[in-house]
Amino acid sequence: MCRFCWILVVVLLITTGTLVGKFIIIGETQLSTDGRTAILLEPAERDLILTEMRAFLVSVQGVLVAAGKEDMKTVVEAAGKSGMPPPGQIPDTLAGKLPLSFKTLGFDTHKRFDQLALDASQLGDKELAVEQLGVLMNNCIACHAQYRLEAVTED
Ligand code: HEC
């Protein structure tokens, strides 16, 4: 291949690599004053994620109260509400701003709520449900320790 073509290939590879790194791994972030990674989002995007967070909290409370009463039907419902969202719920533009490890932790949390709901419906074991909730809440702790959300308006 000609020399120019090789240079072109290398330049394209570097560009692609940088874009992949930016959009998939790093996202739109900067170091925050408290040492955490701030994810820079538009106000509506931040609102969307925080709404999801408050739904997580409602599920946690719902599972605990229902498990305490051995009301496994409500455990299933409460956990199911924080299960995997239907595809397309998170717009691509927002997904591109979220770091890979944020998305991984977020998906894992939804998956664990689904698993909790499934096991609760099939096994009806309230102790298992509370134990699974305790484990999945490690994700809440890990993500909150690492990330915060900052609203920025695009100019
Ligand atoms: C993938 C990362 C991630 C996971 C997992 C996660 N959170 Fe969050 N959560 C965040 C971030 C980031 C914020 C914003 C924190 C900030 O800006 O200081 C937040 C904020 C919140 C808030 C505040 C909402 C508001 O309106 O201000 C609540 C409540 C919350 N999370 C609950 C939970 C619970 C409960 C879980 C686990 C079941 C959980 N989160 C799991 C990242 C996560």
Coordinates of N, CA and C and ligand atoms in Angstrom, one line a residue:
M1 N 0.8 -1.2 0.0 CA 0.0 0.0 0.0 C 0.9 1.2 0.0
C2 N 0.4 2.3 -0.6 CA 1.2 3.5 -0.7 C 1.4 4.1 0.7
R3 N 2.4 4.9 0.8 CA 2.8 5.5 2.1 C 1.6 6.4 2.7
F4 N 1.1 7.2 1.8 CA 0.0 8.1 2.2 C -1.2 7.3 2.7
C5 N -1.5 6.1 2.1 CA -2.6 5.3 2.5 C -2.4 4.9 3.9
W6 N -1.2 4.4 4.2 CA -0.8 4.0 5.6 C -1.0 5.1 6.6
I7 N -0.6 6.3 6.2 CA -0.7 7.4 7.2 C -2.2 7.6 7.4
L8 N -3.0 7.6 6.3 CA -4.4 7.8 6.4 C -5.1 6.8 7.3
V9 N -4.6 5.5 7.2 CA -5.2 4.4 8.0 C -4.9 4.7 9.5
V10 N -3.6 5.1 9.8 CA -3.2 5.3 11.1 C -4.0 6.5 11.7
V11 N -4.2 7.6 10.9 CA -4.9 8.7 11.4 C -6.4 8.3 11.7
L12 N -7.0 7.5 10.8 CA -8.4 7.1 11.0 C -8.5 6.3 12.2
L13 N -7.5 5.4 12.4 CA -7.6 4.5 13.6 C -7.5 5.3 14.9
I14 N -6.6 6.3 14.9 CA -6.5 7.1 16.1 C -7.8 7.9 16.4
T15 N -8.3 8.5 15.3 CA -9.6 9.2 15.4 C -10.7 8.3 16.0
T16 N -10.8 7.1 15.4 CA -11.9 6.2 15.8 C -11.7 5.9 17.3
G17 N -10.4 5.5 17.6 CA -10.1 5.1 19.0 C -10.4 6.2 19.9
T18 N -10.1 7.5 19.6 CA -10.4 8.6 20.5 C -11.9 8.8 20.7
L19 N -12.6 8.6 19.5 CA -14.1 8.8 19.6 C -14.7 7.7 20.5
V20 N -14.3 6.5 20.2 CA -14.8 5.4 21.0 C -14.5 5.6 22.5
G21 N -13.3 6.0 22.8 CA -12.9 6.2 24.2 C -13.7 7.3 24.8
K22 N -13.9 8.4 24.0 CA -14.7 9.5 24.5 C -16.2 9.1 24.8
F23 N -16.8 8.5 23.8 CA -18.2 8.3 23.9 C -18.6 7.1 24.7
I24 N -17.7 6.1 24.7 CA -18.1 4.8 25.3 C -17.5 4.7 26.7
I25 N -16.2 5.1 26.8 CA -15.6 4.8 28.1 C -15.6 6.0 29.1
I26 N -15.3 7.2 28.6 CA -15.1 8.3 29.5 C -16.4 9.1 29.6
G27 N -17.1 9.3 28.5 CA -18.4 10.1 28.6 C -18.0 11.6 28.8
E28 N -19.0 12.4 29.2 CA -18.8 13.8 29.3 C -18.6 14.2 30.8
T29 N -17.3 14.2 31.2 CA -17.0 14.3 32.6 C -15.9 15.3 32.9
Q30 N -15.9 15.7 34.2 CA -14.7 16.5 34.7 C -14.6 16.2 36.2
L31 N -13.4 16.5 36.7 CA -13.1 16.2 38.1 C -13.9 17.2 38.9
S32 N -14.6 16.7 40.0 CA -15.5 17.6 40.8 C -14.7 18.1 42.0
T33 N -15.2 19.2 42.6 CA -14.6 19.8 43.8 C -14.4 18.8 45.0
D34 N -15.3 17.8 45.1 CA -15.2 16.8 46.2 C -14.4 15.6 45.8
G35 N -13.7 15.6 44.7 CA -12.9 14.5 44.3 C -13.6 13.4 43.5
R36 N -15.0 13.5 43.4 CA -15.7 12.6 42.6 C -15.7 13.0 41.1
T37 N -16.1 12.2 40.2 CA -16.2 12.5 38.8 C -17.6 13.1 38.6
A38 N -17.6 14.4 38.1 CA -18.9 15.0 37.7 C -19.2 14.7 36.3
I39 N -20.5 14.2 36.1 CA -20.9 13.9 34.7 C -21.7 15.2 34.3
L40 N -21.3 15.8 33.2 CA -21.9 17.0 32.8 C -23.1 16.8 31.9
L41 N -24.3 17.1 32.3 CA -25.5 16.8 31.6 C -26.4 18.1 31.5
E42 N -27.3 18.1 30.5 CA -28.2 19.1 30.4 C -29.2 18.9 31.5
P43 N -29.9 20.0 32.0 CA -30.8 19.9 33.1 C -31.8 18.8 32.9
A44 N -32.4 18.6 31.8 CA -33.4 17.6 31.6 C -32.9 16.2 31.7
E45 N -31.6 16.1 31.3 CA -31.0 14.7 31.3 C -30.7 14.4 32.8
R46 N -30.2 15.4 33.6 CA -30.0 15.2 35.0 C -31.3 14.8 35.7
D47 N -32.4 15.6 35.3 CA -33.7 15.3 35.9 C -34.1 13.9 35.7
L48 N -33.8 13.4 34.4 CA -34.2 12.0 34.1 C -33.6 11.0 35.0
I49 N -32.2 11.2 35.2 CA -31.5 10.2 36.0 C -31.9 10.3 37.5
L50 N -32.1 11.6 37.9 CA -32.5 11.7 39.4 C -33.9 11.1 39.6
T51 N -34.8 11.2 38.6 CA -36.1 10.6 38.7 C -36.0 9.1 38.9
E52 N -35.1 8.5 38.1 CA -34.8 7.1 38.2 C -34.2 6.7 39.6
M53 N -33.4 7.6 40.1 CA -32.8 7.4 41.4 C -33.9 7.4 42.5
R54 N -34.8 8.3 42.5 CA -35.9 8.4 43.5 C -36.8 7.1 43.4
A55 N -36.9 6.6 42.1 CA -37.7 5.4 41.9 C -36.9 4.2 42.6
F56 N -35.6 4.2 42.5 CA -34.8 3.2 43.2 C -35.1 3.2 44.7
L57 N -35.1 4.4 45.3 CA -35.3 4.6 46.7 C -36.7 4.0 47.1
V58 N -37.7 4.3 46.2 CA -39.1 3.9 46.5 C -39.1 2.3 46.5
S59 N -38.3 1.7 45.5 CA -38.3 0.3 45.5 C -37.6 -0.3 46.7
V60 N -36.5 0.3 47.1 CA -35.8 -0.2 48.3 C -36.8 -0.2 49.5
Q61 N -37.5 0.9 49.7 CA -38.4 1.0 50.9 C -39.5 0.0 50.7
G62 N -40.1 -0.1 49.5 CA -41.2 -1.0 49.2 C -40.8 -2.5 49.5
V63 N -39.6 -2.9 49.1 CA -39.2 -4.3 49.3 C -39.0 -4.5 50.8
L64 N -38.4 -3.6 51.5 CA -38.2 -3.8 52.9 C -39.5 -3.9 53.7
V65 N -40.4 -3.0 53.5 CA -41.7 -3.0 54.2 C -42.4 -4.3 53.9
A66 N -42.5 -4.6 52.6 CA -43.3 -5.8 52.3 C -42.6 -7.1 52.8
A67 N -41.3 -7.1 52.7 CA -40.6 -8.3 53.2 C -40.9 -8.5 54.7
G68 N -40.9 -7.3 55.4 CA -41.2 -7.4 56.9 C -42.5 -8.0 57.2
K69 N -43.5 -7.8 56.3 CA -44.8 -8.3 56.5 C -45.0 -9.7 55.8
E70 N -44.0 -10.2 55.2 CA -44.0 -11.4 54.4 C -45.0 -11.3 53.3
D71 N -45.2 -10.1 52.7 CA -46.1 -9.9 51.6 C -45.3 -10.0 50.3
M72 N -45.1 -11.2 49.9 CA -44.1 -11.4 48.7 C -44.7 -10.9 47.4
K73 N -46.0 -10.7 47.3 CA -46.5 -10.2 46.1 C -46.1 -8.7 45.9
T74 N -46.1 -8.0 47.0 CA -45.7 -6.6 47.0 C -44.2 -6.5 46.9
V75 N -43.5 -7.4 47.4 CA -42.0 -7.4 47.2 C -41.7 -7.5 45.7
V76 N -42.4 -8.4 45.0 CA -42.2 -8.6 43.6 C -42.5 -7.3 42.8
E77 N -43.6 -6.7 43.2 CA -44.0 -5.4 42.5 C -43.0 -4.3 42.8
A78 N -42.6 -4.2 44.0 CA -41.7 -3.0 44.4 C -40.4 -3.2 43.7
A79 N -39.9 -4.4 43.7 CA -38.6 -4.6 43.0 C -38.7 -4.5 41.5
G80 N -39.8 -5.0 41.0 CA -40.0 -5.0 39.5 C -40.0 -3.6 38.9
K81 N -40.5 -2.6 39.7 CA -40.6 -1.2 39.3 C -39.2 -0.7 38.9
S82 N -38.1 -1.2 39.6 CA -36.8 -0.8 39.2 C -36.0 -1.7 38.4
G83 N -36.8 -2.6 37.7 CA -36.1 -3.6 36.8 C -35.6 -2.9 35.5
M84 N -35.1 -3.7 34.7 CA -34.5 -3.2 33.4 C -35.5 -2.4 32.6
P85 N -35.1 -1.1 32.3 CA -36.1 -0.3 31.5 C -36.2 -0.8 30.1
P86 N -37.3 -0.5 29.4 CA -37.4 -0.9 28.0 C -36.3 -0.2 27.2
P87 N -35.8 -0.9 26.1 CA -34.8 -0.2 25.3 C -35.3 1.1 24.8
G88 N -34.4 2.1 24.7 CA -34.8 3.4 24.2 C -35.2 4.4 25.2
Q89 N -35.3 3.9 26.5 CA -35.7 4.8 27.6 C -34.6 5.9 27.8
I90 N -33.3 5.4 27.7 CA -32.2 6.4 27.8 C -31.8 6.8 26.4
P91 N -32.0 8.1 26.1 CA -31.6 8.6 24.7 C -30.2 8.4 24.4
D92 N -29.8 8.1 23.1 CA -28.4 7.9 22.8 C -27.5 9.1 23.2
T93 N -28.0 10.3 23.0 CA -27.2 11.5 23.4 C -26.8 11.4 24.8
L94 N -27.7 11.0 25.7 CA -27.5 10.9 27.1 C -26.5 9.8 27.4
A95 N -26.8 8.6 26.8 CA -25.9 7.4 26.9 C -24.4 7.8 26.6
G96 N -24.3 8.6 25.6 CA -22.9 9.0 25.1 C -22.2 9.8 26.2
K97 N -22.9 10.5 27.0 CA -22.3 11.3 28.1 C -22.0 10.6 29.3
L98 N -22.5 9.4 29.5 CA -22.3 8.6 30.7 C -21.1 7.7 30.6
P99 N -20.2 7.7 31.5 CA -19.0 6.9 31.5 C -19.5 5.4 31.5
L100 N -18.6 4.5 30.9 CA -18.9 3.1 30.8 C -19.2 2.5 32.1
S101 N -18.4 2.8 33.1 CA -18.6 2.1 34.4 C -19.9 2.6 35.1
F102 N -20.3 3.8 34.8 CA -21.6 4.3 35.3 C -22.8 3.4 34.7
K103 N -22.7 3.3 33.4 CA -23.7 2.5 32.7 C -23.7 1.0 33.2
T104 N -22.5 0.5 33.4 CA -22.4 -0.9 33.8 C -23.1 -1.1 35.2
L105 N -22.7 -0.2 36.1 CA -23.3 -0.2 37.5 C -24.8 0.0 37.4
G106 N -25.3 0.9 36.6 CA -26.7 1.2 36.5 C -27.5 0.0 36.0
F107 N -27.0 -0.6 34.9 CA -27.6 -1.8 34.3 C -27.6 -2.9 35.3
D108 N -26.5 -3.1 36.0 CA -26.4 -4.2 36.9 C -27.4 -4.1 38.0
T109 N -27.6 -2.8 38.5 CA -28.6 -2.5 39.5 C -30.0 -2.9 39.1
H110 N -30.4 -2.5 37.8 CA -31.7 -2.9 37.3 C -31.8 -4.4 37.2
K111 N -30.8 -5.0 36.7 CA -30.8 -6.5 36.6 C -31.0 -7.2 37.9
R112 N -30.4 -6.7 38.9 CA -30.5 -7.3 40.3 C -31.9 -7.1 40.8
F113 N -32.5 -6.0 40.5 CA -33.9 -5.8 41.0 C -34.8 -6.8 40.3
D114 N -34.6 -7.0 39.0 CA -35.3 -8.0 38.2 C -35.1 -9.4 38.8
Q115 N -33.9 -9.8 39.2 CA -33.6 -11.1 39.7 C -34.3 -11.2 41.1
L116 N -34.2 -10.1 41.9 CA -34.9 -10.2 43.2 C -36.4 -10.5 43.0
A117 N -37.0 -9.7 42.1 CA -38.4 -9.9 41.8 C -38.7 -11.4 41.4
L118 N -37.9 -11.9 40.5 CA -38.1 -13.2 40.0 C -38.0 -14.3 41.1
D119 N -36.9 -14.1 41.9 CA -36.7 -15.1 43.0 C -37.8 -15.0 44.0
A120 N -38.2 -13.7 44.3 CA -39.3 -13.6 45.3 C -40.6 -14.2 44.8
S121 N -40.8 -14.1 43.5 CA -42.1 -14.7 43.0 C -42.0 -16.2 42.9
Q122 N -40.8 -16.8 42.6 CA -40.7 -18.2 42.5 C -40.4 -18.9 43.8
L123 N -39.6 -18.3 44.7 CA -39.2 -18.9 46.0 C -40.0 -18.4 47.2
G124 N -40.5 -17.2 47.1 CA -41.3 -16.6 48.2 C -40.5 -16.5 49.5
D125 N -39.2 -16.3 49.4 CA -38.3 -16.3 50.6 C -37.9 -14.8 50.9
K126 N -38.5 -14.3 52.0 CA -38.3 -12.9 52.3 C -36.9 -12.7 52.8
E127 N -36.3 -13.6 53.5 CA -34.9 -13.4 53.9 C -34.0 -13.3 52.7
L128 N -34.2 -14.1 51.7 CA -33.4 -14.0 50.5 C -33.6 -12.7 49.9
A129 N -34.8 -12.2 49.8 CA -35.1 -10.9 49.2 C -34.3 -9.8 49.9
V130 N -34.3 -9.8 51.2 CA -33.6 -8.7 52.0 C -32.1 -8.9 51.8
E131 N -31.6 -10.1 51.7 CA -30.2 -10.3 51.5 C -29.8 -9.8 50.1
Q132 N -30.6 -10.1 49.1 CA -30.3 -9.6 47.7 C -30.4 -8.1 47.7
L133 N -31.3 -7.5 48.4 CA -31.4 -6.0 48.4 C -30.1 -5.4 49.0
G134 N -29.7 -6.0 50.1 CA -28.4 -5.6 50.7 C -27.2 -5.6 49.8
V135 N -27.2 -6.7 49.0 CA -26.1 -6.8 48.1 C -26.2 -5.8 47.0
L136 N -27.4 -5.7 46.4 CA -27.5 -4.8 45.3 C -27.3 -3.3 45.7
M137 N -27.5 -3.0 47.0 CA -27.3 -1.7 47.4 C -25.8 -1.3 47.5
N138 N -24.9 -2.3 47.4 CA -23.5 -2.0 47.2 C -23.3 -1.2 45.9
N139 N -24.2 -1.4 44.9 CA -24.1 -0.6 43.7 C -24.4 0.8 44.0
C140 N -25.4 1.1 44.8 CA -25.8 2.5 45.1 C -24.6 3.1 45.8
I141 N -24.0 2.5 46.7 CA -22.9 3.0 47.4 C -21.7 3.3 46.5
A142 N -21.4 2.3 45.7 CA -20.2 2.4 44.8 C -20.4 3.6 43.8
C143 N -21.6 3.7 43.2 CA -21.8 4.7 42.2 C -21.8 6.1 42.9
H144 N -22.5 6.2 44.0 CA -22.6 7.5 44.7 C -21.2 8.0 45.1
A145 N -20.3 7.0 45.5 CA -19.0 7.4 45.9 C -18.2 7.9 44.8
Q146 N -18.5 7.5 43.6 CA -17.6 7.8 42.4 C -18.2 9.0 41.6
Y147 N -19.5 9.1 41.5 CA -20.0 10.1 40.5 C -21.0 11.1 41.1
R148 N -21.0 12.3 40.5 CA -22.1 13.2 40.8 C -22.6 13.8 39.4
L149 N -23.7 14.4 39.4 CA -24.3 14.9 38.2 C -24.3 16.4 38.2
E150 N -23.8 17.0 37.2 CA -23.8 18.5 37.2 C -24.6 19.0 35.9
A151 N -25.5 19.9 36.2 CA -26.3 20.4 35.1 C -25.5 21.5 34.4
V152 N -25.3 21.4 33.1 CA -24.7 22.5 32.3 C -25.7 22.8 31.1
T153 N -25.8 24.1 30.8 CA -26.6 24.4 29.6 C -25.7 24.6 28.4
E154 N -26.0 23.9 27.3 CA -25.2 24.0 26.1 C -25.3 25.4 25.5
D155 N -24.2 26.0 25.1 CA -24.3 27.3 24.5 C -24.0 27.3 23.0
Ligands
HEC1 C1 -24.8 4.1 38.2 C2 -24.7 5.0 39.3 C3 -25.7 5.0 40.4 C4 -26.3 3.9 40.9 C5 -26.1 2.4 40.7 C6 -27.2 4.5 41.9 N1 -27.1 5.8 41.9 FE1 -28.3 7.1 43.0 N2 -27.4 8.7 42.2 C7 -26.3 8.6 41.3 C8 -25.8 9.9 41.1 C9 -24.6 10.3 40.2 C10 -26.6 10.8 41.8 C11 -26.4 12.3 42.0 C12 -25.5 12.6 43.1 C13 -24.9 14.0 43.1 O1 -25.0 14.7 42.0 O2 -24.4 14.4 44.1 C14 -27.6 10.0 42.5 C15 -28.6 10.5 43.3 C16 -29.5 9.7 44.0 C17 -30.6 10.2 44.8 C18 -31.0 11.7 45.0 C19 -32.1 12.0 44.0 C20 -32.5 13.4 43.9 O3 -33.6 13.7 43.4 O4 -31.7 14.3 44.2 C21 -31.2 9.1 45.4 C22 -32.4 9.1 46.3 C23 -30.5 8.0 45.0 N3 -29.5 8.3 44.1 C24 -30.8 6.7 45.3 C25 -30.2 5.5 44.8 C26 -30.5 4.2 45.3 C27 -31.4 3.8 46.4 C28 -29.7 3.4 44.6 C29 -29.5 1.9 44.6 C30 -30.7 1.1 44.6 C31 -28.9 4.2 43.7 N4 -29.2 5.5 43.9 C32 -28.0 3.7 42.7 C33 -25.8 7.5 40.8 C34 -26.2 6.2 41.0

